[in-house]
mmCIF file of C-alpha atoms in Angstrom:
data_model
loop_
_atom_site.group_PDB
_atom_site.id
_atom_site.type_symbol
_atom_site.label_atom_id
_atom_site.label_comp_id
_atom_site.label_asym_id
_atom_site.label_seq_id
_atom_site.Cartn_x
_atom_site.Cartn_y
_atom_site.Cartn_z
ATOM 1 C CA MET J 634 -4.616 -13.673 -10.881
ATOM 2 C CA LYS J 635 -1.578 -15.238 -12.582
ATOM 3 C CA ILE J 636 0.099 -13.683 -14.958
ATOM 4 C CA GLY J 637 1.855 -16.917 -16.806
ATOM 5 C CA SER J 638 3.219 -18.563 -14.220
ATOM 6 C CA ILE J 639 3.495 -15.616 -12.183
ATOM 7 C CA GLU J 640 0.557 -15.437 -9.138
ATOM 8 C CA VAL J 641 -0.491 -11.852 -7.972
ATOM 9 C CA THR J 642 -2.675 -11.214 -3.856
ATOM 10 C CA PRO J 643 -3.742 -7.643 -3.383
ATOM 11 C CA VAL J 644 -3.741 -8.324 0.116
ATOM 12 C CA ALA J 645 -5.237 -4.808 1.549
ATOM 13 C CA ALA J 646 -5.466 -1.543 -0.528
ATOM 14 C CA GLU J 647 -7.806 1.778 -0.095
ATOM 15 C CA SER J 648 -10.742 -0.242 -2.635
ATOM 16 C CA MET J 649 -10.597 -3.237 0.311
ATOM 17 C CA GLY J 650 -11.353 -0.130 2.518
ATOM 18 C CA VAL J 651 -8.069 0.528 4.538
ATOM 19 C CA ARG J 652 -5.001 2.676 2.983
ATOM 20 C CA SER J 653 -2.459 0.247 2.034
ATOM 21 C CA LEU J 654 -0.927 -1.470 -0.973
ATOM 22 C CA SER J 655 0.433 -4.323 0.354
ATOM 23 C CA THR J 656 0.365 -7.302 -2.451
ATOM 24 C CA PHE J 657 1.631 -10.734 -2.202
ATOM 25 C CA ILE J 658 3.444 -12.181 -5.124
ATOM 26 C CA LYS J 659 4.801 -15.820 -5.691
ATOM 27 C CA THR J 660 6.736 -17.329 -8.123
ATOM 28 C CA PRO J 661 8.055 -20.319 -9.109
ATOM 29 C CA ASP J 662 11.220 -19.351 -7.346
ATOM 30 C CA VAL J 663 10.239 -17.245 -4.155
ATOM 31 C CA SER J 664 7.282 -15.543 -2.517
ATOM 32 C CA ILE J 665 7.456 -11.983 -1.964
ATOM 33 C CA LEU J 666 5.155 -9.465 0.027
ATOM 34 C CA LEU J 667 5.400 -6.323 -0.506
ATOM 35 C CA ASP J 668 5.073 -3.617 1.669
ATOM 36 C CA PRO J 669 2.883 -5.434 4.853
ATOM 37 C CA SER J 670 1.437 -2.925 6.419
ATOM 38 C CA ALA J 671 -2.535 -1.170 6.239
ATOM 39 C CA ALA J 672 -3.627 2.026 8.165
ATOM 40 C CA LEU J 673 -6.305 4.596 8.722
ATOM 41 C CA ALA J 674 -6.328 8.367 9.613
ATOM 42 C CA MET J 675 -8.571 11.316 10.616
ATOM 43 C CA ARG J 676 -10.414 12.103 7.572
ATOM 44 C CA MET J 677 -13.627 14.469 7.496
ATOM 45 C CA SER J 678 -13.125 15.763 11.247
ATOM 46 C CA LEU J 679 -13.899 12.147 12.381
ATOM 47 C CA GLU J 680 -12.251 9.335 13.170
ATOM 48 C CA PRO J 681 -12.534 6.372 11.354
ATOM 49 C CA HIS J 682 -16.294 4.305 11.377
ATOM 50 C CA PRO J 683 -15.819 0.809 13.166
ATOM 51 C CA GLN J 684 -16.263 -0.404 9.856
ATOM 52 C CA GLU J 685 -12.777 0.327 8.631
ATOM 53 C CA TYR J 686 -11.499 -0.314 12.013
ATOM 54 C CA ILE J 687 -12.795 -4.226 11.348
ATOM 55 C CA ALA J 688 -11.709 -4.010 7.816
ATOM 56 C CA LEU J 689 -7.854 -3.105 8.644
ATOM 57 C CA TYR J 690 -8.054 -5.723 11.392
ATOM 58 C CA GLN J 691 -8.800 -8.078 8.782
ATOM 59 C CA ALA J 692 -6.847 -6.931 6.619
ATOM 60 C CA LEU J 693 -3.248 -6.827 9.410
ATOM 61 C CA ILE J 694 -4.521 -10.840 9.841
ATOM 62 C CA GLU J 695 -4.249 -11.587 6.210
ATOM 63 C CA ILE J 696 -0.909 -9.482 6.158
ATOM 64 C CA LEU J 697 0.191 -11.571 9.387
ATOM 65 C CA GLU J 698 -0.665 -15.257 7.113
ATOM 66 C CA TYR J 699 1.419 -13.852 3.874
ATOM 67 C CA SER J 700 4.248 -13.016 6.134
ATOM 68 C CA GLU J 701 4.251 -16.282 7.241
ATOM 69 C CA ARG J 702 4.326 -17.697 4.069
ATOM 70 C CA ALA J 703 6.706 -15.452 2.507
ATOM 71 C CA ASP J 704 10.485 -16.500 1.374
ATOM 72 C CA ILE J 705 11.443 -11.900 1.280
ATOM 73 C CA ILE J 706 9.217 -8.790 2.960
ATOM 74 C CA THR J 707 10.688 -5.661 0.246
ATOM 75 C CA ILE J 708 9.728 -2.717 2.071
ATOM 76 C CA SER J 709 9.253 0.224 -1.013
ATOM 77 C CA HIS J 710 9.094 3.596 1.725
ATOM 78 C CA TYR J 711 8.450 4.376 5.262
ATOM 79 C CA HIS J 712 5.161 6.070 5.603
ATOM 80 C CA TYR J 713 3.179 3.686 7.903
ATOM 81 C CA ASP J 714 0.202 2.587 5.494
ATOM 82 C CA HIS J 715 3.103 0.445 4.119
ATOM 83 C CA VAL J 716 5.447 -0.765 6.991
ATOM 84 C CA ARG J 717 5.048 -2.218 9.984
ATOM 85 C CA PRO J 718 5.829 0.668 13.196
ATOM 86 C CA SER J 719 7.140 -0.985 16.333
ATOM 87 C CA LEU J 720 5.509 1.476 18.239
ATOM 88 C CA GLU J 721 1.995 0.969 20.505
ATOM 89 C CA ASN J 722 -0.535 2.791 17.790
ATOM 90 C CA TYR J 723 -3.679 1.779 18.501
ATOM 91 C CA ARG J 724 -4.908 4.770 16.990
ATOM 92 C CA TYR J 725 -4.603 3.951 12.924
ATOM 93 C CA ASN J 726 -2.210 1.689 13.128
ATOM 94 C CA PHE J 727 -2.864 -1.587 15.282
ATOM 95 C CA SER J 728 0.477 -1.657 15.707
ATOM 96 C CA SER J 729 2.648 -3.033 18.595
ATOM 97 C CA PRO J 730 5.425 -4.608 18.968
ATOM 98 C CA GLU J 731 4.547 -7.354 19.267
ATOM 99 C CA ASN J 732 2.407 -7.247 16.153
ATOM 100 C CA PHE J 733 6.329 -5.717 14.502
ATOM 101 C CA GLN J 734 8.464 -8.784 15.822
ATOM 102 C CA ALA J 735 5.269 -11.271 14.751
ATOM 103 C CA THR J 736 5.520 -10.037 10.830
ATOM 104 C CA PHE J 737 9.039 -9.119 9.990
ATOM 105 C CA ARG J 738 10.739 -12.458 12.816
ATOM 106 C CA ASP J 739 13.268 -14.187 10.684
ATOM 107 C CA LYS J 740 12.826 -13.344 6.883
ATOM 108 C CA ARG J 741 14.567 -11.757 4.893
ATOM 109 C CA ILE J 742 14.164 -7.459 4.175
ATOM 110 C CA ILE J 743 15.078 -5.610 0.856
ATOM 111 C CA ALA J 744 13.762 -2.128 2.043
ATOM 112 C CA LYS J 745 13.917 1.597 0.738
ATOM 113 C CA ASP J 746 17.541 3.139 2.222
ATOM 114 C CA ASN J 747 17.537 5.477 4.561
ATOM 115 C CA ARG J 748 19.792 7.117 4.112
ATOM 116 C CA ASP J 749 20.064 8.220 0.600
ATOM 117 C CA ASN J 750 17.245 9.965 -1.361
ATOM 118 C CA ILE J 751 14.915 10.600 1.812
ATOM 119 C CA ASN J 752 13.288 13.329 3.315
ATOM 120 C CA PRO J 753 13.827 13.860 7.485
ATOM 121 C CA SER J 754 9.947 11.938 8.560
ATOM 122 C CA GLN J 755 11.162 8.824 6.277
ATOM 123 C CA ARG J 756 14.652 9.270 7.288
ATOM 124 C CA ARG J 757 14.002 8.738 10.486
ATOM 125 C CA ARG J 758 11.793 6.509 10.578
ATOM 126 C CA GLY J 759 14.113 4.360 8.649
ATOM 127 C CA TYR J 760 15.964 4.902 11.029
ATOM 128 C CA TYR J 761 14.316 3.067 13.466
ATOM 129 C CA PHE J 762 12.679 0.527 11.438
ATOM 130 C CA GLU J 763 16.596 -0.624 11.248
ATOM 131 C CA LYS J 764 17.423 -0.978 14.467
ATOM 132 C CA ASP J 765 13.935 -2.594 15.369
ATOM 133 C CA VAL J 766 14.106 -5.135 12.748
ATOM 134 C CA GLY J 767 17.630 -6.266 13.395
ATOM 135 C CA ASP J 768 17.833 -8.768 16.053
ATOM 136 C CA ILE J 769 14.663 -10.334 14.524
ATOM 137 C CA ALA J 770 14.806 -10.702 10.830
ATOM 138 C CA LYS J 771 17.604 -12.639 8.987
ATOM 139 C CA SER J 772 18.558 -10.289 6.675
ATOM 140 C CA ILE J 773 18.084 -6.751 6.215
ATOM 141 C CA SER J 774 19.789 -5.148 2.460
ATOM 142 C CA TRP J 775 18.986 -2.096 0.464
ATOM 143 C CA ALA J 776 16.568 -1.753 -2.504
ATOM 144 C CA ASP J 777 17.416 1.546 -4.204
ATOM 145 C CA GLY J 778 19.054 -0.111 -8.106
ATOM 146 C CA GLU J 779 19.753 -3.419 -7.151
ATOM 147 C CA THR J 780 18.684 -6.902 -8.583
ATOM 148 C CA HIS J 781 18.426 -10.419 -7.100
ATOM 149 C CA GLN J 782 18.249 -13.109 -8.797
ATOM 150 C CA ILE J 783 16.756 -15.798 -7.302
ATOM 151 C CA GLY J 784 16.457 -18.887 -9.743
ATOM 152 C CA ASP J 785 15.260 -18.378 -13.117
ATOM 153 C CA THR J 786 13.394 -15.004 -11.420
ATOM 154 C CA THR J 787 14.739 -11.389 -11.581
ATOM 155 C CA ILE J 788 13.597 -9.141 -8.928
ATOM 156 C CA ARG J 789 14.741 -5.765 -10.119
ATOM 157 C CA PHE J 790 13.955 -2.525 -7.628
ATOM 158 C CA THR J 791 14.258 0.708 -9.125
ATOM 159 C CA GLU J 792 16.481 3.810 -8.153
ATOM 160 C CA ALA J 793 14.657 5.796 -5.988
ATOM 161 C CA ILE J 794 11.394 8.021 -7.234
ATOM 162 C CA PRO J 795 9.017 10.825 -6.746
ATOM 163 C CA HIS J 796 6.556 10.204 -4.516
ATOM 164 C CA GLY J 797 3.997 12.705 -6.624
ATOM 165 C CA PRO J 798 5.587 14.783 -8.030
ATOM 166 C CA GLU J 799 8.957 15.898 -8.913
ATOM 167 C CA GLY J 800 10.437 17.591 -5.937
ATOM 168 C CA ILE J 801 7.895 16.457 -3.473
ATOM 169 C CA PHE J 802 7.872 16.625 -0.159
ATOM 170 C CA LEU J 803 7.304 13.535 0.784
ATOM 171 C CA GLY J 804 10.090 12.107 -0.659
ATOM 172 C CA PHE J 805 11.161 9.589 -2.729
ATOM 173 C CA VAL J 806 9.566 5.644 -3.133
ATOM 174 C CA ILE J 807 11.154 2.178 -5.099
ATOM 175 C CA SER J 808 9.152 -0.031 -7.677
ATOM 176 C CA THR J 809 9.240 -3.439 -7.715
ATOM 177 C CA LEU J 810 10.147 -5.197 -10.958
ATOM 178 C CA ILE J 811 9.450 -8.766 -11.075
ATOM 179 C CA GLU J 812 10.031 -11.450 -13.997
ATOM 180 C CA TYR J 813 9.589 -14.867 -14.568
ATOM 181 C CA ASP J 814 9.143 -16.626 -18.259
ATOM 182 C CA GLY J 815 9.101 -13.582 -19.888
ATOM 183 C CA GLN J 816 6.728 -12.367 -17.650
ATOM 184 C CA LYS J 817 7.020 -8.868 -15.854
ATOM 185 C CA VAL J 818 4.738 -7.350 -12.589
ATOM 186 C CA LEU J 819 5.648 -4.136 -11.478
ATOM 187 C CA PHE J 820 4.738 -2.315 -8.552
ATOM 188 C CA ALA J 821 4.320 0.981 -8.308
ATOM 189 C CA PRO J 822 3.251 2.343 -4.764
ATOM 190 C CA ASP J 823 2.520 6.366 -4.205
ATOM 191 C CA VAL J 824 3.659 7.398 -7.348
ATOM 192 C CA GLN J 825 0.286 9.101 -8.309
ATOM 193 C CA GLY J 826 -0.509 8.456 -11.338
ATOM 194 C CA PRO J 827 2.599 8.736 -11.622
ATOM 195 C CA VAL J 828 2.642 12.560 -12.183
ATOM 196 C CA SER J 829 6.324 12.524 -12.631
ATOM 197 C CA ARG J 830 6.629 12.273 -17.230
ATOM 198 C CA ASN J 831 10.176 10.805 -15.782
ATOM 199 C CA THR J 832 8.814 8.003 -14.590
ATOM 200 C CA LEU J 833 6.019 8.016 -16.508
ATOM 201 C CA SER J 834 9.091 6.916 -19.036
ATOM 202 C CA LEU J 835 10.645 4.746 -16.381
ATOM 203 C CA PHE J 836 7.742 2.659 -16.416
ATOM 204 C CA LEU J 837 7.311 3.103 -19.997
ATOM 205 C CA SER J 838 10.625 1.529 -20.721
ATOM 206 C CA LEU J 839 10.430 -1.632 -18.346
ATOM 207 C CA ALA J 840 6.943 -2.524 -20.245
ATOM 208 C CA PRO J 841 5.222 -4.696 -17.472
ATOM 209 C CA ASP J 842 2.429 -7.172 -18.026
ATOM 210 C CA PHE J 843 0.784 -6.084 -15.197
ATOM 211 C CA LEU J 844 1.170 -2.934 -13.427
ATOM 212 C CA LEU J 845 -0.116 -2.162 -9.825
ATOM 213 C CA VAL J 846 0.197 1.043 -9.471
ATOM 214 C CA GLY J 847 -0.515 4.261 -6.802
ATOM 215 C CA GLY J 848 -3.307 6.847 -7.785
ATOM 216 C CA PRO J 849 -3.457 10.270 -7.234
ATOM 217 C CA PRO J 850 -4.444 11.840 -4.226
ATOM 218 C CA ILE J 851 -7.384 13.722 -5.961
ATOM 219 C CA TYR J 852 -9.025 14.898 -2.638
ATOM 220 C CA ILE J 853 -6.474 16.609 -1.474
ATOM 221 C CA ASN J 854 -7.526 20.017 -2.571
ATOM 222 C CA LYS J 855 -3.437 21.185 -2.533
ATOM 223 C CA PHE J 856 -3.388 18.852 -5.468
ATOM 224 C CA SER J 857 -2.177 20.874 -8.786
ATOM 225 C CA LYS J 858 -4.783 20.907 -11.354
ATOM 226 C CA LYS J 859 -1.383 20.944 -13.363
ATOM 227 C CA ASP J 860 -0.613 17.469 -11.039
ATOM 228 C CA ARG J 861 -4.495 16.178 -11.901
ATOM 229 C CA ARG J 862 -3.592 16.224 -15.692
ATOM 230 C CA ASN J 863 -0.406 15.586 -15.289
ATOM 231 C CA ALA J 864 -1.575 12.354 -13.611
ATOM 232 C CA LEU J 865 -4.399 11.141 -15.438
ATOM 233 C CA PHE J 866 -2.060 11.606 -19.014
ATOM 234 C CA SER J 867 0.107 8.901 -17.046
ATOM 235 C CA ALA J 868 -2.817 7.041 -16.309
ATOM 236 C CA THR J 869 -3.674 6.565 -19.882
ATOM 237 C CA THR J 870 -0.759 5.808 -20.893
ATOM 238 C CA LEU J 871 0.014 3.422 -19.044
ATOM 239 C CA ALA J 872 -3.397 1.699 -19.652
ATOM 240 C CA THR J 873 -2.964 1.690 -22.988
ATOM 241 C CA SER J 874 1.010 0.210 -23.037
ATOM 242 C CA THR J 875 -0.114 -2.548 -20.777
ATOM 243 C CA ASN J 876 -2.256 -6.141 -20.550
ATOM 244 C CA VAL J 877 -3.608 -5.131 -17.095
ATOM 245 C CA MET J 878 -3.104 -2.221 -14.865
ATOM 246 C CA VAL J 879 -4.681 -2.095 -11.759
ATOM 247 C CA ILE J 880 -4.853 1.851 -9.711
ATOM 248 C CA ASP J 881 -5.649 1.844 -6.534
ATOM 249 C CA HIS J 882 -4.397 3.220 -2.882
ATOM 250 C CA HIS J 883 -4.945 7.448 -2.503
ATOM 251 C CA LEU J 884 -7.439 7.674 -5.939
ATOM 252 C CA GLN J 885 -9.817 5.651 -3.701
ATOM 253 C CA ARG J 886 -9.825 7.841 -0.900
ATOM 254 C CA SER J 887 -12.596 10.602 -3.297
ATOM 255 C CA LYS J 888 -16.085 9.580 -4.316
ATOM 256 C CA GLU J 889 -14.962 11.506 -7.214
ATOM 257 C CA TRP J 890 -12.532 8.008 -8.079
ATOM 258 C CA GLU J 891 -14.745 6.436 -10.458
ATOM 259 C CA LYS J 892 -15.173 9.590 -12.826
ATOM 260 C CA TRP J 893 -11.774 10.364 -12.699
ATOM 261 C CA LEU J 894 -10.827 6.165 -13.762
ATOM 262 C CA ALA J 895 -13.475 6.576 -16.606
ATOM 263 C CA PRO J 896 -11.364 7.991 -19.460
ATOM 264 C CA VAL J 897 -8.349 5.583 -18.485
ATOM 265 C CA MET J 898 -11.190 2.936 -18.288
ATOM 266 C CA ARG J 899 -12.110 3.650 -21.951
ATOM 267 C CA ALA J 900 -8.198 4.165 -23.386
ATOM 268 C CA ALA J 901 -7.790 0.139 -21.654
ATOM 269 C CA ARG J 902 -11.149 -1.034 -23.550
ATOM 270 C CA ALA J 903 -10.109 0.391 -26.540
ATOM 271 C CA ALA J 904 -6.447 -1.081 -26.824
ATOM 272 C CA GLU J 905 -8.355 -4.393 -25.385
ATOM 273 C CA ASN J 906 -6.549 -3.919 -22.361
ATOM 274 C CA ARG J 907 -7.815 -4.308 -18.751
ATOM 275 C CA VAL J 908 -7.866 -1.515 -15.935
ATOM 276 C CA LEU J 909 -8.909 -3.278 -12.049
ATOM 277 C CA THR J 910 -9.182 -1.928 -8.709
ATOM 278 C CA ALA J 911 -7.507 -3.951 -6.038
ATOM 279 C CA ALA J 912 -10.895 -5.489 -4.796
ATOM 280 C CA GLU J 913 -11.586 -6.832 -8.034
ATOM 281 C CA VAL J 914 -8.837 -8.704 -8.594
ATOM 282 C CA ARG J 915 -9.408 -10.616 -6.052
ATOM 283 C CA GLY J 916 -12.818 -11.228 -6.858
ATOM 284 C CA GLN J 917 -14.591 -9.112 -4.026
ATOM 285 C CA ASP J 918 -16.654 -5.278 -4.707
ATOM 286 C CA ASN J 919 -15.072 -2.175 -3.907
ATOM 287 C CA ARG J 920 -14.837 -0.978 -0.471
ATOM 288 C CA CYS J 921 -13.866 2.245 -0.015
ATOM 289 C CA LEU J 922 -15.285 2.988 3.274
ATOM 290 C CA GLU J 923 -12.415 6.372 4.175
ATOM 291 C CA ALA J 924 -14.708 7.692 0.988
ATOM 292 C CA GLN J 925 -18.027 6.712 2.289
ATOM 293 C CA ARG J 926 -16.881 7.691 5.800
ATOM 294 C CA ILE J 927 -19.918 10.380 6.174
ATOM 295 C CA GLN J 928 -22.161 7.945 5.031
ATOM 296 C CA LEU J 929 -21.085 5.167 7.333
ATOM 297 C CA TYR J 930 -21.844 7.164 10.763
ATOM 298 C CA GLU J 931 -25.784 8.611 9.109
ATOM 299 C CA ILE J 932 -26.470 4.754 8.024
ATOM 300 C CA ASP J 933 -24.565 2.643 10.675
ATOM 301 C CA PRO J 934 -24.252 5.133 13.782
ATOM 302 C CA PRO J 935 -21.006 3.775 15.886
ATOM 303 C CA SER J 936 -22.041 2.431 19.832
ATOM 304 C CA MET J 937 -21.957 4.840 22.895
ATOM 305 C CA ASP J 938 -19.178 3.948 23.921
ATOM 306 C CA PHE J 939 -17.108 3.679 21.140
ATOM 307 C CA ILE J 940 -18.220 7.520 20.724
ATOM 308 C CA ALA J 941 -16.750 7.957 24.387
ATOM 309 C CA TRP J 942 -13.102 6.813 23.150
ATOM 310 C CA THR J 943 -13.259 8.846 20.236
ATOM 311 C CA ASP J 944 -13.522 11.571 21.909
ATOM 312 C CA ALA J 945 -10.439 10.561 23.967
ATOM 313 C CA THR J 946 -7.108 12.314 24.209
ATOM 314 C CA GLU J 947 -5.009 11.223 21.256
ATOM 315 C CA LYS J 948 -2.273 9.625 24.202
ATOM 316 C CA TYR J 949 -5.232 7.183 25.472
ATOM 317 C CA LYS J 950 -6.718 6.447 22.124
ATOM 318 C CA MET J 951 -2.811 5.239 20.272
ATOM 319 C CA THR J 952 -2.856 3.102 24.175
ATOM 320 C CA GLU J 953 -6.040 1.407 24.220
ATOM 321 C CA PRO J 954 -7.980 0.218 21.554
ATOM 322 C CA PRO J 955 -11.453 1.411 19.912
ATOM 323 C CA PRO J 956 -13.394 -0.763 21.511
ATOM 324 C CA ILE J 957 -15.310 -2.919 18.830
ATOM 325 C CA PRO J 958 -16.795 -6.305 19.484
ATOM 326 C CA GLU J 959 -15.659 -8.070 16.160
ATOM 327 C CA ILE J 960 -12.326 -7.549 17.332
ATOM 328 C CA ASP J 961 -10.411 -10.139 18.935
ATOM 329 C CA TYR J 962 -6.706 -7.656 19.509
ATOM 330 C CA SER J 963 -4.458 -10.815 20.298
ATOM 331 C CA LYS J 964 -4.660 -12.099 16.821
ATOM 332 C CA LEU J 965 -2.829 -9.187 16.191
ATOM 333 C CA GLY J 966 0.433 -9.796 18.827
ATOM 334 C CA GLY J 967 -0.885 -6.857 20.848
ATOM 335 C CA THR J 968 -3.227 -6.932 23.839
ATOM 336 C CA SER J 969 -5.979 -9.051 24.391
#
């Protein structure tokens, strides 16, 4: 989708079958790949269905292709659905040292500061990311609060903002505003609506023409009624003030995502704006596979070999990829 001269391409997201919000943005001056990763997870006491693993494989192939085209790679935070780990994990990430190197080699990286405004888990992951990428990337610098001018393109990173409600244990993330010729695109992953009113105020002050925002995790029982109300208020407010809003990620892990989104879409239509999913921006049907996992196991039973793999130990599943004939793991830079 083009916003003036800015081209926005969602690469992977829940509406496209995986946990991700990876996005490729191109202006006449620079190409940027934001959050180049995707992942899966255990849900409903079930490992991901083979269709989900195939979607993960396809997403990671695209991420590698867009990485090759990118001048800059940005990292909003250090959850593995947003940044590739260098460790071997075929259970949920299809990650490996080879895949890590293929993603980041010779790239300019601008990442969330791994020292300040960060929780212990992400600080540890950020430390290892900086260490592992140091020998292969062209450069790495911290994003928090920084602005970069490349030709006529301005890339502005926010200060660290909450990964959901204020004070949440999940820590902080960075949002990215890209501006060219008066048009502004805001990439805002994992703000959960946003839940935080301070984050909402920030986004309104930035006044993007196109907003790609992480929706709320309504599938989690501990996500309180208050947080749900705040997320809905924020999403509705942003939908009325933004020409195009893409809301995806945590929201589409729930089968109720369309019901939750309905009042937001009504508000957008009343303001003559649009609300879309990442898949819809790409011209694809929504494929919220994680939300449909139980149904997938019922209507498309996996092979006995796959079921045996799911019953294996965690250690085995980390190092041995799931037996799915449609996947050529060698194309990911990992095992053949």
